[in-house]
Amino acid sequence: MKNLIIITAITFALRGSSQAAVLTFAGNICAENAGGGGAFVACDDIDNNRINQGYGDTLFANVSYGRGSGGSINFTSPGVVIAEDDSDGIISIMPLGEATGIRLNSFSVVPYLGLNVEMVIQVRSGAGTLLWTTGPDEPLAIGPNAVTLTPNISSADGIQIRFFYSSFDAGLDNINFTEILPEAGIPEPSTFGMFGIAGTGLLLALRRRQS
């Protein structure tokens, strides 16, 4: 019965924990076609440079990539996503399953080849409500080094990161987000007692069947 109680407590604790993930855009994360579909393939800066729509998906979050001119957003080395031809880039992170929301913790903005550029970045809810922005009037000045931004914004219907204005000369990396899961507290002692009674009854039934 003691083992049964321990296992039950661990199960309830895991169910109530939130899961963190980081999109580093490293490895074979690109797609066979411009829409981001097909098998995962190695990325390069010429042919296979569209992020696969399956990259970053988890049990509790669906991640997708798009841009204003259509198709998935582009990969460029070293591990940065950009929106080609200065069109708007969009990264959407939507809750799945038991997840009750998504929290965007932080992300990096990386200038291409150390250029000094400007970019506007917005964080919106899955429904499109503006939650956070680098500034509606003045774009964020970036370069020659990368900068890390920490919105720490949560939304029950998911998160959209939209970046535009010089989005071909700067991109995003190390997108850190958390899947918010429902809290599931440890059962009361009386509940443990019921588990113990049920376990004892099951053991007695098995012994009778064996004899």
Short mmCIF file of N, CA and C in Angstrom, two decimals, residues 75-211:
data_model
loop_
_atom_site.label_atom_id
_atom_site.label_comp_id
_atom_site.label_asym_id
_atom_site.label_seq_id
_atom_site.Cartn_x
_atom_site.Cartn_y
_atom_site.Cartn_z
N PHE A 75 14.87 29.97 -42.60
CA PHE A 75 16.01 29.73 -41.74
C PHE A 75 17.23 30.42 -42.34
N THR A 76 18.06 30.99 -41.49
CA THR A 76 19.36 31.47 -41.94
C THR A 76 20.38 31.16 -40.86
N SER A 77 21.57 30.82 -41.24
CA SER A 77 22.59 30.45 -40.26
C SER A 77 23.07 31.70 -39.51
N PRO A 78 23.44 31.57 -38.22
CA PRO A 78 23.45 30.33 -37.45
C PRO A 78 22.18 30.17 -36.60
N GLY A 79 21.21 29.43 -37.07
CA GLY A 79 20.02 29.11 -36.31
C GLY A 79 19.11 30.28 -36.00
N VAL A 80 18.78 31.10 -37.00
CA VAL A 80 17.91 32.26 -36.82
C VAL A 80 16.80 32.19 -37.85
N VAL A 81 15.58 32.61 -37.48
CA VAL A 81 14.47 32.63 -38.44
C VAL A 81 14.20 34.06 -38.87
N ILE A 82 14.00 34.25 -40.18
CA ILE A 82 13.74 35.58 -40.73
C ILE A 82 12.52 35.50 -41.65
N ALA A 83 11.99 36.67 -42.02
CA ALA A 83 10.88 36.75 -42.98
C ALA A 83 11.45 37.34 -44.27
N GLU A 84 11.48 36.54 -45.31
CA GLU A 84 12.12 36.95 -46.56
C GLU A 84 11.40 38.15 -47.19
N ASP A 85 12.18 38.99 -47.89
CA ASP A 85 11.64 40.14 -48.64
C ASP A 85 10.93 41.14 -47.74
N ASP A 86 11.35 41.20 -46.46
CA ASP A 86 10.80 42.17 -45.50
C ASP A 86 9.30 42.02 -45.26
N SER A 87 8.74 40.85 -45.56
CA SER A 87 7.33 40.62 -45.22
C SER A 87 7.21 40.30 -43.74
N ASP A 88 5.99 40.37 -43.22
CA ASP A 88 5.78 40.09 -41.81
C ASP A 88 6.06 38.62 -41.51
N GLY A 89 6.77 38.36 -40.41
CA GLY A 89 6.97 37.00 -39.94
C GLY A 89 6.06 36.73 -38.75
N ILE A 90 5.50 35.53 -38.67
CA ILE A 90 4.59 35.16 -37.58
C ILE A 90 4.97 33.79 -37.05
N ILE A 91 5.15 33.70 -35.73
CA ILE A 91 5.34 32.42 -35.06
C ILE A 91 4.21 32.26 -34.06
N SER A 92 3.40 31.22 -34.23
CA SER A 92 2.24 30.99 -33.36
C SER A 92 2.48 29.78 -32.48
N ILE A 93 2.16 29.92 -31.20
CA ILE A 93 2.29 28.83 -30.23
C ILE A 93 0.94 28.68 -29.55
N MET A 94 0.24 27.60 -29.86
CA MET A 94 -1.13 27.41 -29.38
C MET A 94 -1.22 26.23 -28.41
N PRO A 95 -2.04 26.35 -27.36
CA PRO A 95 -2.15 25.27 -26.39
C PRO A 95 -2.90 24.07 -26.95
N LEU A 96 -2.50 22.88 -26.53
CA LEU A 96 -3.14 21.64 -26.93
C LEU A 96 -3.48 20.81 -25.70
N GLY A 97 -4.42 19.90 -25.87
CA GLY A 97 -4.72 18.94 -24.81
C GLY A 97 -5.14 19.61 -23.51
N GLU A 98 -4.48 19.23 -22.41
CA GLU A 98 -4.84 19.75 -21.10
C GLU A 98 -4.27 21.15 -20.83
N ALA A 99 -3.43 21.67 -21.71
CA ALA A 99 -2.84 22.99 -21.49
C ALA A 99 -3.92 24.06 -21.43
N THR A 100 -3.79 24.97 -20.46
CA THR A 100 -4.77 26.04 -20.29
C THR A 100 -4.25 27.38 -20.82
N GLY A 101 -3.05 27.37 -21.40
CA GLY A 101 -2.51 28.59 -21.95
C GLY A 101 -1.03 28.44 -22.27
N ILE A 102 -0.46 29.51 -22.81
CA ILE A 102 0.96 29.55 -23.15
C ILE A 102 1.56 30.83 -22.56
N ARG A 103 2.74 30.70 -21.97
CA ARG A 103 3.46 31.88 -21.48
C ARG A 103 4.74 32.04 -22.30
N LEU A 104 4.93 33.22 -22.90
CA LEU A 104 6.16 33.54 -23.61
C LEU A 104 7.12 34.18 -22.62
N ASN A 105 8.21 33.48 -22.34
CA ASN A 105 9.16 33.96 -21.34
C ASN A 105 10.17 34.94 -21.95
N SER A 106 10.85 34.52 -23.02
CA SER A 106 11.89 35.37 -23.59
C SER A 106 12.22 34.92 -25.01
N PHE A 107 12.94 35.75 -25.75
CA PHE A 107 13.46 35.39 -27.06
C PHE A 107 14.59 36.34 -27.41
N SER A 108 15.42 35.93 -28.36
CA SER A 108 16.54 36.76 -28.80
C SER A 108 16.24 37.35 -30.17
N VAL A 109 16.70 38.57 -30.39
CA VAL A 109 16.62 39.23 -31.70
C VAL A 109 18.05 39.33 -32.22
N VAL A 110 18.28 38.76 -33.40
CA VAL A 110 19.65 38.62 -33.91
C VAL A 110 19.78 39.36 -35.24
N PRO A 111 20.67 40.35 -35.33
CA PRO A 111 20.90 41.03 -36.62
C PRO A 111 21.71 40.14 -37.55
N TYR A 112 21.36 40.16 -38.82
CA TYR A 112 22.06 39.35 -39.82
C TYR A 112 23.44 39.95 -40.10
N LEU A 113 24.48 39.12 -39.93
CA LEU A 113 25.86 39.52 -40.19
C LEU A 113 26.28 40.76 -39.42
N GLY A 114 25.69 40.94 -38.23
CA GLY A 114 26.09 42.05 -37.38
C GLY A 114 25.67 43.43 -37.87
N LEU A 115 24.64 43.47 -38.73
CA LEU A 115 24.18 44.76 -39.24
C LEU A 115 23.47 45.56 -38.16
N ASN A 116 23.45 46.86 -38.31
CA ASN A 116 22.63 47.73 -37.46
C ASN A 116 21.29 47.94 -38.15
N VAL A 117 20.24 47.37 -37.59
CA VAL A 117 18.92 47.41 -38.22
C VAL A 117 17.87 47.82 -37.20
N GLU A 118 16.64 47.97 -37.67
CA GLU A 118 15.50 48.28 -36.82
C GLU A 118 14.38 47.27 -37.07
N MET A 119 13.65 46.94 -36.03
CA MET A 119 12.58 45.97 -36.17
C MET A 119 11.45 46.28 -35.19
N VAL A 120 10.23 46.06 -35.62
CA VAL A 120 9.06 46.13 -34.74
C VAL A 120 8.64 44.70 -34.42
N ILE A 121 8.45 44.41 -33.14
CA ILE A 121 8.03 43.07 -32.70
C ILE A 121 6.79 43.23 -31.83
N GLN A 122 5.77 42.44 -32.14
CA GLN A 122 4.54 42.43 -31.35
C GLN A 122 4.27 41.03 -30.83
N VAL A 123 3.78 40.97 -29.61
CA VAL A 123 3.28 39.71 -29.06
C VAL A 123 1.77 39.85 -28.91
N ARG A 124 1.04 38.98 -29.59
CA ARG A 124 -0.42 39.01 -29.56
C ARG A 124 -0.96 37.69 -29.03
N SER A 125 -2.20 37.72 -28.57
CA SER A 125 -2.86 36.49 -28.16
C SER A 125 -3.22 35.69 -29.41
N GLY A 126 -3.64 34.44 -29.21
CA GLY A 126 -4.05 33.63 -30.34
C GLY A 126 -5.20 34.25 -31.11
N ALA A 127 -6.01 35.06 -30.43
CA ALA A 127 -7.14 35.74 -31.07
C ALA A 127 -6.73 37.06 -31.72
N GLY A 128 -5.46 37.47 -31.54
CA GLY A 128 -4.99 38.68 -32.20
C GLY A 128 -4.91 39.92 -31.32
N THR A 129 -5.25 39.82 -30.04
CA THR A 129 -5.19 40.97 -29.14
C THR A 129 -3.74 41.32 -28.84
N LEU A 130 -3.38 42.61 -28.98
CA LEU A 130 -2.02 43.05 -28.70
C LEU A 130 -1.75 42.98 -27.20
N LEU A 131 -0.69 42.23 -26.82
CA LEU A 131 -0.33 42.06 -25.42
C LEU A 131 0.96 42.79 -25.05
N TRP A 132 1.87 42.92 -26.02
CA TRP A 132 3.20 43.49 -25.74
C TRP A 132 3.82 43.92 -27.06
N THR A 133 4.61 44.98 -27.05
CA THR A 133 5.27 45.42 -28.27
C THR A 133 6.56 46.14 -27.94
N THR A 134 7.50 46.13 -28.87
CA THR A 134 8.75 46.87 -28.69
C THR A 134 8.51 48.36 -28.80
N GLY A 135 7.37 48.75 -29.30
CA GLY A 135 7.04 50.17 -29.45
C GLY A 135 6.26 50.40 -30.72
N PRO A 136 5.03 50.87 -30.63
CA PRO A 136 4.19 51.04 -31.83
C PRO A 136 4.70 52.14 -32.76
N ASP A 137 5.45 53.10 -32.22
CA ASP A 137 5.89 54.23 -33.03
C ASP A 137 7.37 54.14 -33.41
N GLU A 138 8.21 53.75 -32.45
CA GLU A 138 9.65 53.68 -32.69
C GLU A 138 10.09 52.22 -32.77
N PRO A 139 10.66 51.79 -33.90
CA PRO A 139 11.16 50.41 -33.99
C PRO A 139 12.34 50.19 -33.04
N LEU A 140 12.57 48.93 -32.71
CA LEU A 140 13.68 48.56 -31.86
C LEU A 140 14.98 48.59 -32.67
N ALA A 141 15.97 49.33 -32.19
CA ALA A 141 17.28 49.37 -32.86
C ALA A 141 18.11 48.18 -32.39
N ILE A 142 18.65 47.42 -33.36
CA ILE A 142 19.40 46.21 -33.05
C ILE A 142 20.73 46.26 -33.80
N GLY A 143 21.75 45.70 -33.19
CA GLY A 143 23.04 45.56 -33.85
C GLY A 143 24.13 46.35 -33.15
N PRO A 144 25.35 45.89 -33.31
CA PRO A 144 25.73 44.72 -34.11
C PRO A 144 25.52 43.39 -33.39
N ASN A 145 25.19 43.44 -32.08
CA ASN A 145 25.03 42.21 -31.30
C ASN A 145 23.56 41.89 -31.07
N ALA A 146 23.30 40.63 -30.77
CA ALA A 146 21.93 40.17 -30.47
C ALA A 146 21.48 40.76 -29.13
N VAL A 147 20.16 40.90 -28.99
CA VAL A 147 19.57 41.33 -27.72
C VAL A 147 18.52 40.31 -27.29
N THR A 148 18.35 40.17 -25.99
CA THR A 148 17.34 39.25 -25.45
C THR A 148 16.22 40.06 -24.82
N LEU A 149 14.99 39.76 -25.22
CA LEU A 149 13.81 40.43 -24.69
C LEU A 149 13.02 39.47 -23.82
N THR A 150 12.40 39.97 -22.76
CA THR A 150 11.68 39.12 -21.80
C THR A 150 10.26 39.63 -21.59
N PRO A 151 9.35 39.36 -22.52
CA PRO A 151 7.97 39.82 -22.36
C PRO A 151 7.27 39.21 -21.14
N ASN A 152 7.52 37.91 -20.88
CA ASN A 152 6.86 37.19 -19.77
C ASN A 152 5.35 37.41 -19.80
N ILE A 153 4.76 37.10 -20.95
CA ILE A 153 3.34 37.33 -21.20
C ILE A 153 2.62 35.98 -21.34
N SER A 154 1.44 35.87 -20.73
CA SER A 154 0.64 34.66 -20.82
C SER A 154 -0.68 34.93 -21.53
N SER A 155 -1.18 33.89 -22.20
CA SER A 155 -2.49 33.99 -22.86
C SER A 155 -3.15 32.62 -22.89
N ALA A 156 -4.44 32.60 -22.55
CA ALA A 156 -5.16 31.33 -22.52
C ALA A 156 -5.38 30.76 -23.91
N ASP A 157 -5.45 31.62 -24.93
CA ASP A 157 -5.70 31.12 -26.29
C ASP A 157 -4.44 31.14 -27.15
N GLY A 158 -3.27 31.11 -26.51
CA GLY A 158 -2.03 30.99 -27.26
C GLY A 158 -1.33 32.32 -27.49
N ILE A 159 -0.16 32.24 -28.12
CA ILE A 159 0.70 33.40 -28.33
C ILE A 159 1.09 33.49 -29.81
N GLN A 160 1.09 34.71 -30.34
CA GLN A 160 1.63 34.97 -31.68
C GLN A 160 2.76 35.99 -31.54
N ILE A 161 3.90 35.67 -32.12
CA ILE A 161 5.01 36.63 -32.20
C ILE A 161 5.05 37.13 -33.63
N ARG A 162 4.85 38.43 -33.82
CA ARG A 162 4.88 39.03 -35.16
C ARG A 162 6.06 39.99 -35.24
N PHE A 163 6.85 39.86 -36.28
CA PHE A 163 8.00 40.75 -36.44
C PHE A 163 8.07 41.25 -37.88
N PHE A 164 8.32 42.53 -38.01
CA PHE A 164 8.33 43.16 -39.33
C PHE A 164 9.19 44.41 -39.31
N TYR A 165 9.40 45.00 -40.47
CA TYR A 165 10.27 46.16 -40.67
C TYR A 165 11.72 45.72 -40.51
N SER A 166 12.40 45.54 -41.63
CA SER A 166 13.76 44.99 -41.67
C SER A 166 13.81 43.54 -41.18
N SER A 167 12.72 42.82 -41.36
CA SER A 167 12.69 41.43 -40.89
C SER A 167 13.48 40.48 -41.79
N PHE A 168 14.06 41.02 -42.86
CA PHE A 168 14.97 40.21 -43.68
C PHE A 168 16.40 40.36 -43.20
N ASP A 169 16.69 41.42 -42.46
CA ASP A 169 18.04 41.67 -41.97
C ASP A 169 18.22 41.36 -40.49
N ALA A 170 17.17 40.89 -39.84
CA ALA A 170 17.25 40.47 -38.44
C ALA A 170 16.19 39.40 -38.21
N GLY A 171 16.46 38.51 -37.27
CA GLY A 171 15.53 37.41 -37.02
C GLY A 171 15.46 37.06 -35.55
N LEU A 172 14.70 36.00 -35.26
CA LEU A 172 14.47 35.58 -33.88
C LEU A 172 15.16 34.24 -33.60
N ASP A 173 15.51 34.04 -32.34
CA ASP A 173 16.16 32.80 -31.92
C ASP A 173 15.86 32.58 -30.44
N ASN A 174 16.11 31.34 -29.98
CA ASN A 174 15.97 30.98 -28.56
C ASN A 174 14.64 31.45 -27.97
N ILE A 175 13.56 31.04 -28.62
CA ILE A 175 12.22 31.41 -28.14
C ILE A 175 11.85 30.48 -26.99
N ASN A 176 11.77 31.04 -25.80
CA ASN A 176 11.52 30.28 -24.58
C ASN A 176 10.07 30.46 -24.16
N PHE A 177 9.31 29.36 -24.13
CA PHE A 177 7.90 29.44 -23.74
C PHE A 177 7.54 28.32 -22.77
N THR A 178 6.44 28.52 -22.07
CA THR A 178 5.96 27.54 -21.10
C THR A 178 4.53 27.15 -21.41
N GLU A 179 4.27 25.85 -21.40
CA GLU A 179 2.91 25.35 -21.52
C GLU A 179 2.28 25.34 -20.13
N ILE A 180 1.21 26.09 -19.96
CA ILE A 180 0.56 26.18 -18.66
C ILE A 180 -0.43 25.04 -18.51
N LEU A 181 -0.23 24.20 -17.50
CA LEU A 181 -1.10 23.05 -17.27
C LEU A 181 -1.93 23.27 -16.02
N PRO A 182 -3.11 22.63 -15.94
CA PRO A 182 -3.96 22.81 -14.76
C PRO A 182 -3.30 22.27 -13.52
N GLU A 183 -3.51 22.99 -12.42
CA GLU A 183 -2.97 22.53 -11.15
C GLU A 183 -3.72 21.29 -10.68
N ALA A 184 -2.97 20.31 -10.19
CA ALA A 184 -3.56 19.09 -9.64
C ALA A 184 -2.87 18.81 -8.32
N GLY A 185 -3.50 19.20 -7.24
CA GLY A 185 -2.88 19.05 -5.92
C GLY A 185 -2.76 17.60 -5.49
N ILE A 186 -1.89 17.37 -4.50
CA ILE A 186 -1.73 16.04 -3.93
C ILE A 186 -3.01 15.67 -3.18
N PRO A 187 -3.54 14.44 -3.33
CA PRO A 187 -4.78 14.04 -2.65
C PRO A 187 -4.70 14.15 -1.13
N GLU A 188 -5.84 14.40 -0.50
CA GLU A 188 -5.93 14.44 0.95
C GLU A 188 -5.65 13.06 1.53
N PRO A 189 -5.25 12.99 2.84
CA PRO A 189 -5.01 11.69 3.47
C PRO A 189 -6.18 10.72 3.36
N SER A 190 -7.43 11.27 3.42
CA SER A 190 -8.60 10.40 3.30
C SER A 190 -8.65 9.74 1.92
N THR A 191 -8.19 10.50 0.88
CA THR A 191 -8.15 9.95 -0.47
C THR A 191 -7.13 8.84 -0.56
N PHE A 192 -5.95 9.05 0.09
CA PHE A 192 -4.95 7.99 0.14
C PHE A 192 -5.52 6.74 0.78
N GLY A 193 -6.34 6.95 1.84
CA GLY A 193 -6.94 5.80 2.52
C GLY A 193 -7.82 5.01 1.59
N MET A 194 -8.59 5.70 0.75
CA MET A 194 -9.46 5.00 -0.20
C MET A 194 -8.65 4.22 -1.22
N PHE A 195 -7.51 4.83 -1.67
CA PHE A 195 -6.64 4.10 -2.59
C PHE A 195 -6.10 2.84 -1.93
N GLY A 196 -5.76 2.97 -0.62
CA GLY A 196 -5.21 1.82 0.09
C GLY A 196 -6.23 0.70 0.23
N ILE A 197 -7.48 1.07 0.56
CA ILE A 197 -8.54 0.06 0.69
C ILE A 197 -8.78 -0.64 -0.64
N ALA A 198 -8.82 0.18 -1.72
CA ALA A 198 -9.05 -0.41 -3.04
C ALA A 198 -7.90 -1.34 -3.42
N GLY A 199 -6.65 -0.93 -3.09
CA GLY A 199 -5.50 -1.77 -3.42
C GLY A 199 -5.51 -3.06 -2.64
N THR A 200 -5.89 -2.98 -1.35
CA THR A 200 -5.95 -4.19 -0.52
C THR A 200 -6.99 -5.16 -1.05
N GLY A 201 -8.15 -4.60 -1.43
CA GLY A 201 -9.20 -5.47 -1.98
C GLY A 201 -8.76 -6.15 -3.26
N LEU A 202 -8.03 -5.43 -4.12
CA LEU A 202 -7.54 -6.01 -5.37
C LEU A 202 -6.56 -7.13 -5.10
N LEU A 203 -5.66 -6.92 -4.12
CA LEU A 203 -4.68 -7.96 -3.79
C LEU A 203 -5.36 -9.21 -3.26
N LEU A 204 -6.37 -9.04 -2.38
CA LEU A 204 -7.09 -10.19 -1.84
C LEU A 204 -7.82 -10.97 -2.95
N ALA A 205 -8.38 -10.23 -3.90
CA ALA A 205 -9.07 -10.88 -5.00
C ALA A 205 -8.12 -11.68 -5.86
N LEU A 206 -6.94 -11.13 -6.07
CA LEU A 206 -5.93 -11.84 -6.88
C LEU A 206 -5.44 -13.09 -6.18
N ARG A 207 -5.24 -13.02 -4.84
CA ARG A 207 -4.79 -14.19 -4.08
C ARG A 207 -5.84 -15.30 -4.10
N ARG A 208 -7.11 -14.91 -3.97
CA ARG A 208 -8.18 -15.92 -4.01
C ARG A 208 -8.23 -16.58 -5.37
N ARG A 209 -8.05 -15.78 -6.42
CA ARG A 209 -8.08 -16.35 -7.76
C ARG A 209 -6.92 -17.32 -8.00
N GLN A 210 -5.72 -16.97 -7.41
CA GLN A 210 -4.55 -17.84 -7.57
C GLN A 210 -4.71 -19.13 -6.78
N SER A 211 -5.38 -19.03 -5.59
CA SER A 211 -5.58 -20.26 -4.80
C SER A 211 -6.80 -21.02 -5.30
#
